[in-house]
Amino acid sequence: MSLEASVDRHDLPLADAFTIARGTTETATIHAVELADGDGRVGYGAAAPAAYYGEDPDSVAAALPDLLAAVERIGDPHAQQRVERELRERAPDQAAARAAVSIAVHDLAARQRGEPLYRRWGLDAGAAPRTSYTVGIDDPAAMADRAAAIVAEGYPILKVKLGTDDDRARLEAIRAAAPEATIRVDANAAWDAEEAIEATAWLEALSVELLEQPVPAADLAGLGRVRDATSIPVAADEACVTARDVPGVAAAADVVVVKLMKTGGLRGALAQIAAAHAHDLDVMLGCMVESDASIAAACHLAPLVAYADLDGSLLLARDPYDGVPLPDGKIRLDPDAVGTGVEPA
Ligand SMILES: [Mg+2]
């Protein structure tokens, strides 16, 4: 049996422009990978690179042919240790491209076994937490309207992007519009430690459940001071890219944000989750603005974690792939599906 890989670039418009502290996104460019086994089965994956981590669609497009040639040469989707070692050697700085290949390889292997991917790790599908739904930065009234609309659609957990000149007014408007919602806040490294510590007073008053990356990634001392100043659990995202960053943030955060596009694949994500748990940290599984072709794989890891933020494909106007359904934010892992369950839409 031999493997045959293909790549397709998709420029996917978002349903609405999506703004975080670092900038605005209107189109998500992904590279979808398909890996066929010659026996009618196809594994799906996709790369959603982030400029913050030094990747973009061109770097993904440049890296993928060599990575996929290596996978074709190895010829065995069950040889994942070897596949991911070769991917790391060939593209150490291209985590999103490696993630696309890793996801497709794991998907195909699970399809060949005839079981859903989460069963590979013996996970309890019912243990997956609900995903949050993200509210991007806008003026306070628009953010409040958006929050109310998301809650009305059935999603009870909001993740609110902050890092503006008037964050408090924005969050107060959202809280007034969504009094029952669980609210998490992500400042995407926009505050300094003093601003963040000041903010914790009103974040606590507005019953924020989780505070993600309040300060720049390199300011671990500041992150720790924020953590010590508040009862709200503090999460490290930009400050904790892979498993090797976990020991460094362990004394400064309560939660680690794991993303396949940061770890470069599923084995790296499992390692980061295990490292976090070994340091007594909780884990949030997150994503970029992505297609279901990649988010579905993260959904299969969700039973391992306390928090899920896997709404990236919900922000797209159109997704060329269907993955794991998220009705009311519930991650619906189907025991009768094979692989990640991804199929072309
Ligand atoms: Mg984040």
Short mmCIF file of C-alpha atoms and ligand atoms in Angstrom, two decimals:
data_model
loop_
_atom_site.label_atom_id
_atom_site.label_comp_id
_atom_site.label_asym_id
_atom_site.label_seq_id
_atom_site.Cartn_x
_atom_site.Cartn_y
_atom_site.Cartn_z
CA MET A 1 0.00 0.00 0.00
CA SER A 2 1.41 3.40 -0.90
CA LEU A 3 0.43 6.86 0.22
CA GLU A 4 -0.41 9.75 -2.07
CA ALA A 5 -0.62 13.29 -0.76
CA SER A 6 -2.17 16.43 -2.19
CA VAL A 7 -2.40 20.06 -1.05
CA ASP A 8 -5.01 22.73 -1.72
CA ARG A 9 -4.89 26.38 -0.72
CA HIS A 10 -8.18 27.92 0.42
CA ASP A 11 -8.71 31.63 1.09
CA LEU A 12 -11.64 31.53 3.48
CA PRO A 13 -13.54 34.74 4.20
CA LEU A 14 -14.66 35.17 7.79
CA ALA A 15 -18.33 35.74 8.56
CA ASP A 16 -17.29 39.02 10.23
CA ALA A 17 -13.95 40.76 10.47
CA PHE A 18 -12.17 39.40 13.56
CA THR A 19 -10.02 41.75 15.63
CA ILE A 20 -7.64 40.95 18.48
CA ALA A 21 -5.08 43.21 20.18
CA ARG A 22 -2.53 42.54 17.40
CA GLY A 23 -4.76 43.24 14.39
CA THR A 24 -7.75 42.36 12.24
CA THR A 25 -8.35 39.25 10.12
CA GLU A 26 -10.89 39.15 7.30
CA THR A 27 -9.66 36.04 5.46
CA ALA A 28 -8.10 32.87 6.83
CA THR A 29 -5.76 31.23 4.34
CA ILE A 30 -5.36 27.54 5.01
CA HIS A 31 -3.58 24.75 3.18
CA ALA A 32 -5.63 21.56 3.27
CA VAL A 33 -3.74 18.27 3.05
CA GLU A 34 -5.28 15.03 1.85
CA LEU A 35 -3.46 11.73 2.27
CA ALA A 36 -4.87 8.78 0.31
CA ASP A 37 -3.90 5.16 1.01
CA GLY A 38 -4.79 3.66 -2.37
CA ASP A 39 -7.50 1.61 -0.70
CA GLY A 40 -10.23 4.24 -0.77
CA ARG A 41 -9.39 5.89 2.53
CA VAL A 42 -8.31 9.53 2.86
CA GLY A 43 -6.84 11.33 5.88
CA TYR A 44 -7.50 15.06 6.14
CA GLY A 45 -5.53 17.86 7.79
CA ALA A 46 -4.91 21.57 7.36
CA ALA A 47 -2.42 24.29 8.25
CA ALA A 48 -3.58 27.62 9.69
CA PRO A 49 -0.34 29.58 10.20
CA ALA A 50 -0.02 32.54 12.56
CA ALA A 51 2.25 35.46 11.68
CA TYR A 52 2.99 35.90 15.40
CA TYR A 53 4.89 32.58 15.30
CA GLY A 54 6.78 33.49 12.12
CA GLU A 55 4.64 31.55 9.66
CA ASP A 56 2.38 32.56 6.80
CA PRO A 57 0.63 30.89 3.87
CA ASP A 58 3.76 31.21 1.71
CA SER A 59 5.97 29.51 4.28
CA VAL A 60 3.43 26.71 4.62
CA ALA A 61 3.23 26.29 0.85
CA ALA A 62 7.03 26.20 0.66
CA ALA A 63 7.38 23.62 3.44
CA LEU A 64 4.61 21.17 2.61
CA PRO A 65 5.94 19.45 -0.56
CA ASP A 66 9.07 18.22 1.20
CA LEU A 67 7.11 17.13 4.29
CA LEU A 68 4.56 15.25 2.23
CA ALA A 69 7.28 13.62 0.13
CA ALA A 70 8.78 12.30 3.38
CA VAL A 71 5.42 10.88 4.45
CA GLU A 72 4.91 9.23 1.05
CA ARG A 73 8.39 7.72 1.30
CA ILE A 74 7.76 6.35 4.81
CA GLY A 75 4.49 5.02 3.41
CA ASP A 76 2.90 4.03 6.74
CA PRO A 77 0.47 6.30 8.61
CA HIS A 78 1.00 4.20 11.77
CA ALA A 79 4.70 5.14 11.85
CA GLN A 80 3.85 8.40 13.59
CA GLN A 81 6.93 8.67 15.79
CA ARG A 82 9.16 8.43 12.73
CA VAL A 83 6.93 10.71 10.64
CA GLU A 84 6.92 13.48 13.23
CA ARG A 85 10.67 13.19 13.85
CA GLU A 86 11.31 13.62 10.13
CA LEU A 87 8.87 16.55 9.95
CA ARG A 88 10.69 18.29 12.82
CA GLU A 89 14.06 17.73 11.19
CA ARG A 90 12.85 19.11 7.86
CA ALA A 91 10.80 22.07 9.07
CA PRO A 92 11.66 22.90 12.69
CA ASP A 93 10.17 26.42 12.40
CA GLN A 94 7.03 25.50 10.47
CA ALA A 95 4.71 24.14 13.13
CA ALA A 96 1.50 24.82 11.21
CA ALA A 97 2.73 22.95 8.12
CA ARG A 98 3.85 20.04 10.32
CA ALA A 99 0.49 20.07 12.11
CA ALA A 100 -1.38 19.69 8.81
CA VAL A 101 0.65 16.60 7.96
CA SER A 102 0.49 15.12 11.47
CA ILE A 103 -3.29 15.52 11.56
CA ALA A 104 -3.75 13.85 8.17
CA VAL A 105 -1.44 10.97 9.14
CA HIS A 106 -3.26 10.35 12.45
CA ASP A 107 -6.63 10.63 10.71
CA LEU A 108 -5.69 8.10 8.05
CA ALA A 109 -4.25 5.66 10.62
CA ALA A 110 -7.46 5.79 12.67
CA ARG A 111 -9.56 5.31 9.53
CA GLN A 112 -7.49 2.23 8.67
CA ARG A 113 -8.22 0.88 12.15
CA GLY A 114 -11.89 1.72 11.63
CA GLU A 115 -12.22 3.75 14.82
CA PRO A 116 -12.54 7.38 15.88
CA LEU A 117 -9.25 9.08 16.67
CA TYR A 118 -10.01 9.59 20.38
CA ARG A 119 -10.27 5.82 20.78
CA ARG A 120 -6.59 5.57 19.91
CA TRP A 121 -5.90 7.05 23.36
CA GLY A 122 -8.84 5.31 25.04
CA LEU A 123 -10.44 8.65 25.88
CA ASP A 124 -13.85 9.23 27.41
CA ALA A 125 -15.79 11.17 24.77
CA GLY A 126 -18.25 12.39 27.39
CA ALA A 127 -15.46 14.10 29.35
CA ALA A 128 -14.83 16.77 26.69
CA PRO A 129 -15.61 20.25 28.07
CA ARG A 130 -17.82 22.67 26.16
CA THR A 131 -16.06 25.06 23.83
CA SER A 132 -16.18 28.79 24.26
CA TYR A 133 -17.23 31.09 21.42
CA THR A 134 -15.01 34.10 20.78
CA VAL A 135 -16.10 37.74 20.69
CA GLY A 136 -13.55 39.81 18.76
CA ILE A 137 -12.68 43.42 19.55
CA ASP A 138 -15.16 46.03 18.35
CA ASP A 139 -16.85 49.02 19.95
CA PRO A 140 -18.61 48.20 23.24
CA ALA A 141 -22.16 48.14 21.84
CA ALA A 142 -21.19 45.90 18.92
CA MET A 143 -19.38 43.49 21.26
CA ALA A 144 -22.40 43.40 23.56
CA ASP A 145 -24.74 42.68 20.62
CA ARG A 146 -22.43 39.94 19.41
CA ALA A 147 -22.25 38.38 22.89
CA ALA A 148 -26.04 38.40 23.23
CA ALA A 149 -26.42 36.82 19.77
CA ILE A 150 -23.92 34.05 20.60
CA VAL A 151 -25.70 33.24 23.86
CA ALA A 152 -29.06 33.27 22.06
CA GLU A 153 -27.64 30.73 19.59
CA GLY A 154 -27.08 28.41 22.54
CA TYR A 155 -23.40 28.92 23.38
CA PRO A 156 -23.06 29.61 27.12
CA ILE A 157 -19.29 30.30 27.26
CA LEU A 158 -17.84 33.50 25.78
CA LYS A 159 -14.18 34.23 25.21
CA VAL A 160 -13.78 38.00 24.97
CA LYS A 161 -10.80 39.55 23.22
CA LEU A 162 -9.45 42.66 24.96
CA GLY A 163 -6.39 44.87 24.71
CA THR A 164 -7.96 48.23 23.72
CA ASP A 165 -7.93 51.72 25.17
CA ASP A 166 -11.16 51.04 27.08
CA ASP A 167 -11.41 47.38 27.95
CA ARG A 168 -13.52 47.87 31.05
CA ALA A 169 -16.40 49.56 29.16
CA ARG A 170 -16.36 46.73 26.66
CA LEU A 171 -16.54 44.00 29.27
CA GLU A 172 -19.20 45.83 31.28
CA ALA A 173 -21.36 46.12 28.16
CA ILE A 174 -20.91 42.42 27.43
CA ARG A 175 -21.73 41.42 31.00
CA ALA A 176 -24.91 43.53 30.88
CA ALA A 177 -25.93 41.87 27.60
CA ALA A 178 -25.04 38.34 28.73
CA PRO A 179 -25.64 38.24 32.49
CA GLU A 180 -25.63 34.44 32.74
CA ALA A 181 -22.75 33.68 30.38
CA THR A 182 -19.45 32.23 31.50
CA ILE A 183 -16.90 34.84 30.39
CA ARG A 184 -13.22 34.26 29.69
CA VAL A 185 -10.92 37.12 28.70
CA ASP A 186 -7.92 37.01 26.36
CA ALA A 187 -5.75 40.15 26.22
CA ASN A 188 -3.31 38.60 23.71
CA ALA A 189 -0.28 40.04 25.55
CA ALA A 190 -1.53 43.63 25.24
CA TRP A 191 -1.27 44.77 28.88
CA ASP A 192 1.73 45.29 31.08
CA ALA A 193 1.75 43.70 34.50
CA GLU A 194 0.61 46.88 36.30
CA GLU A 195 -2.34 47.38 33.94
CA ALA A 196 -3.26 43.73 34.25
CA ILE A 197 -3.14 43.78 38.04
CA GLU A 198 -5.35 46.90 38.05
CA ALA A 199 -7.74 45.20 35.66
CA THR A 200 -8.16 42.16 37.88
CA ALA A 201 -10.40 44.22 40.22
CA TRP A 202 -13.07 44.79 37.55
CA LEU A 203 -12.48 41.41 35.91
CA GLU A 204 -13.31 39.80 39.26
CA ALA A 205 -16.31 42.10 39.77
CA LEU A 206 -17.63 40.99 36.35
CA SER A 207 -17.17 37.31 37.31
CA VAL A 208 -14.55 36.47 34.69
CA GLU A 209 -13.77 32.75 34.81
CA LEU A 210 -10.32 32.76 33.18
CA LEU A 211 -7.73 35.39 32.18
CA GLU A 212 -5.57 34.45 29.20
CA GLN A 213 -2.15 35.91 28.41
CA PRO A 214 -2.55 39.34 30.02
CA VAL A 215 1.10 40.33 29.48
CA PRO A 216 3.77 39.87 26.79
CA ALA A 217 5.01 36.32 26.30
CA ALA A 218 8.52 37.05 27.55
CA ASP A 219 7.33 38.65 30.81
CA LEU A 220 7.01 35.51 32.93
CA ALA A 221 7.71 37.47 36.12
CA GLY A 222 4.84 39.83 35.26
CA LEU A 223 2.57 36.90 34.46
CA GLY A 224 3.33 35.45 37.88
CA ARG A 225 2.59 38.77 39.60
CA VAL A 226 -0.80 38.93 37.86
CA ARG A 227 -1.49 35.35 38.90
CA ASP A 228 -0.62 36.14 42.52
CA ALA A 229 -2.85 39.25 42.49
CA THR A 230 -6.11 37.56 41.50
CA SER A 231 -8.36 34.64 42.28
CA ILE A 232 -9.08 34.28 38.53
CA PRO A 233 -7.04 31.44 36.99
CA VAL A 234 -4.40 32.84 34.61
CA ALA A 235 -3.60 31.05 31.34
CA ALA A 236 -0.36 31.12 29.32
CA ASP A 237 -0.86 31.00 25.54
CA GLU A 238 1.78 33.04 23.69
CA ALA A 239 4.13 32.30 26.64
CA CYS A 240 3.80 28.52 26.28
CA VAL A 241 4.24 27.30 22.71
CA THR A 242 5.34 23.68 23.20
CA ALA A 243 5.94 21.15 26.00
CA ARG A 244 9.41 22.54 26.61
CA ASP A 245 7.90 25.89 27.67
CA VAL A 246 5.76 24.31 30.38
CA PRO A 247 8.36 24.16 33.20
CA GLY A 248 9.11 27.87 32.64
CA VAL A 249 5.48 28.98 33.05
CA ALA A 250 4.58 26.50 35.78
CA ALA A 251 5.24 28.98 38.59
CA ALA A 252 3.54 31.88 36.78
CA ALA A 253 0.26 30.46 35.44
CA ASP A 254 -2.58 28.10 36.32
CA VAL A 255 -3.48 26.97 32.80
CA VAL A 256 -1.55 26.22 29.60
CA VAL A 257 -3.13 26.84 26.18
CA VAL A 258 -2.30 23.99 23.78
CA LYS A 259 -2.83 24.45 20.03
CA LEU A 260 -1.93 22.03 17.27
CA MET A 261 -0.63 24.96 15.20
CA LYS A 262 1.89 25.71 18.01
CA THR A 263 2.97 22.14 18.78
CA GLY A 264 3.20 21.08 15.14
CA GLY A 265 1.01 18.05 15.57
CA LEU A 266 -0.81 15.61 17.78
CA ARG A 267 2.15 13.93 19.47
CA GLY A 268 3.51 17.33 20.46
CA ALA A 269 0.11 18.33 21.81
CA LEU A 270 -0.11 15.18 23.90
CA ALA A 271 3.37 15.89 25.26
CA GLN A 272 2.44 19.48 26.17
CA ILE A 273 -0.79 18.33 27.85
CA ALA A 274 1.13 15.71 29.84
CA ALA A 275 3.81 18.22 30.82
CA ALA A 276 1.15 20.67 32.00
CA HIS A 277 -0.58 18.03 34.08
CA ALA A 278 2.75 16.91 35.54
CA HIS A 279 3.21 20.50 36.76
CA ASP A 280 -0.31 20.54 38.21
CA LEU A 281 -1.53 22.98 35.56
CA ASP A 282 -4.87 22.79 33.79
CA VAL A 283 -5.05 22.84 29.99
CA MET A 284 -7.13 24.78 27.51
CA LEU A 285 -7.20 23.39 23.99
CA GLY A 286 -7.28 26.33 21.60
CA CYS A 287 -7.04 27.02 17.89
CA MET A 288 -6.43 29.72 15.31
CA VAL A 289 -9.15 30.73 12.85
CA GLU A 290 -9.11 27.33 11.18
CA SER A 291 -11.07 24.90 9.06
CA ASP A 292 -12.75 21.88 10.61
CA ALA A 293 -10.09 19.92 8.69
CA SER A 294 -7.69 20.76 11.53
CA ILE A 295 -9.98 21.67 14.46
CA ALA A 296 -11.62 18.23 14.41
CA ALA A 297 -8.33 16.64 15.45
CA ALA A 298 -8.09 18.95 18.47
CA CYS A 299 -11.66 18.00 19.39
CA HIS A 300 -10.50 14.38 19.74
CA LEU A 301 -8.00 15.50 22.43
CA ALA A 302 -10.61 17.51 24.31
CA PRO A 303 -11.53 14.78 26.82
CA LEU A 304 -8.03 15.28 28.29
CA VAL A 305 -8.48 18.96 29.18
CA ALA A 306 -10.44 21.25 31.48
CA TYR A 307 -11.16 24.04 28.97
CA ALA A 308 -11.88 24.08 25.24
CA ASP A 309 -11.70 27.03 22.87
CA LEU A 310 -12.24 25.27 19.54
CA ASP A 311 -14.58 27.68 17.79
CA GLY A 312 -12.23 28.74 14.97
CA SER A 313 -14.33 27.30 12.15
CA LEU A 314 -17.49 28.88 13.54
CA LEU A 315 -15.98 32.25 12.60
CA LEU A 316 -15.71 31.31 8.90
CA ALA A 317 -18.35 32.31 6.35
CA ARG A 318 -17.74 28.99 4.61
CA ASP A 319 -15.65 25.94 5.46
CA PRO A 320 -14.70 23.43 2.72
CA TYR A 321 -14.70 20.66 5.35
CA ASP A 322 -17.14 19.40 7.98
CA GLY A 323 -15.72 18.07 11.23
CA VAL A 324 -16.86 17.45 14.78
CA PRO A 325 -20.23 19.12 15.45
CA LEU A 326 -20.35 21.69 18.27
CA PRO A 327 -24.06 22.05 19.09
CA ASP A 328 -24.45 24.61 21.89
CA GLY A 329 -20.69 24.38 22.34
CA LYS A 330 -20.77 20.66 23.14
CA ILE A 331 -17.99 18.71 21.43
CA ARG A 332 -19.95 15.86 19.88
CA LEU A 333 -17.45 13.03 19.37
CA ASP A 334 -19.21 10.28 17.44
CA PRO A 335 -18.21 6.75 18.55
CA ASP A 336 -19.27 5.42 15.14
CA ALA A 337 -17.21 7.89 13.09
CA VAL A 338 -13.77 6.91 11.82
CA GLY A 339 -10.64 9.03 12.12
CA THR A 340 -11.35 12.65 12.95
CA GLY A 341 -14.72 12.38 11.17
CA VAL A 342 -13.72 15.11 8.72
CA GLU A 343 -15.28 15.02 5.26
CA PRO A 344 -15.36 17.54 2.40
CA ALA A 345 -18.41 19.77 2.90
MG MG B 1 -5.01 33.23 23.24
#
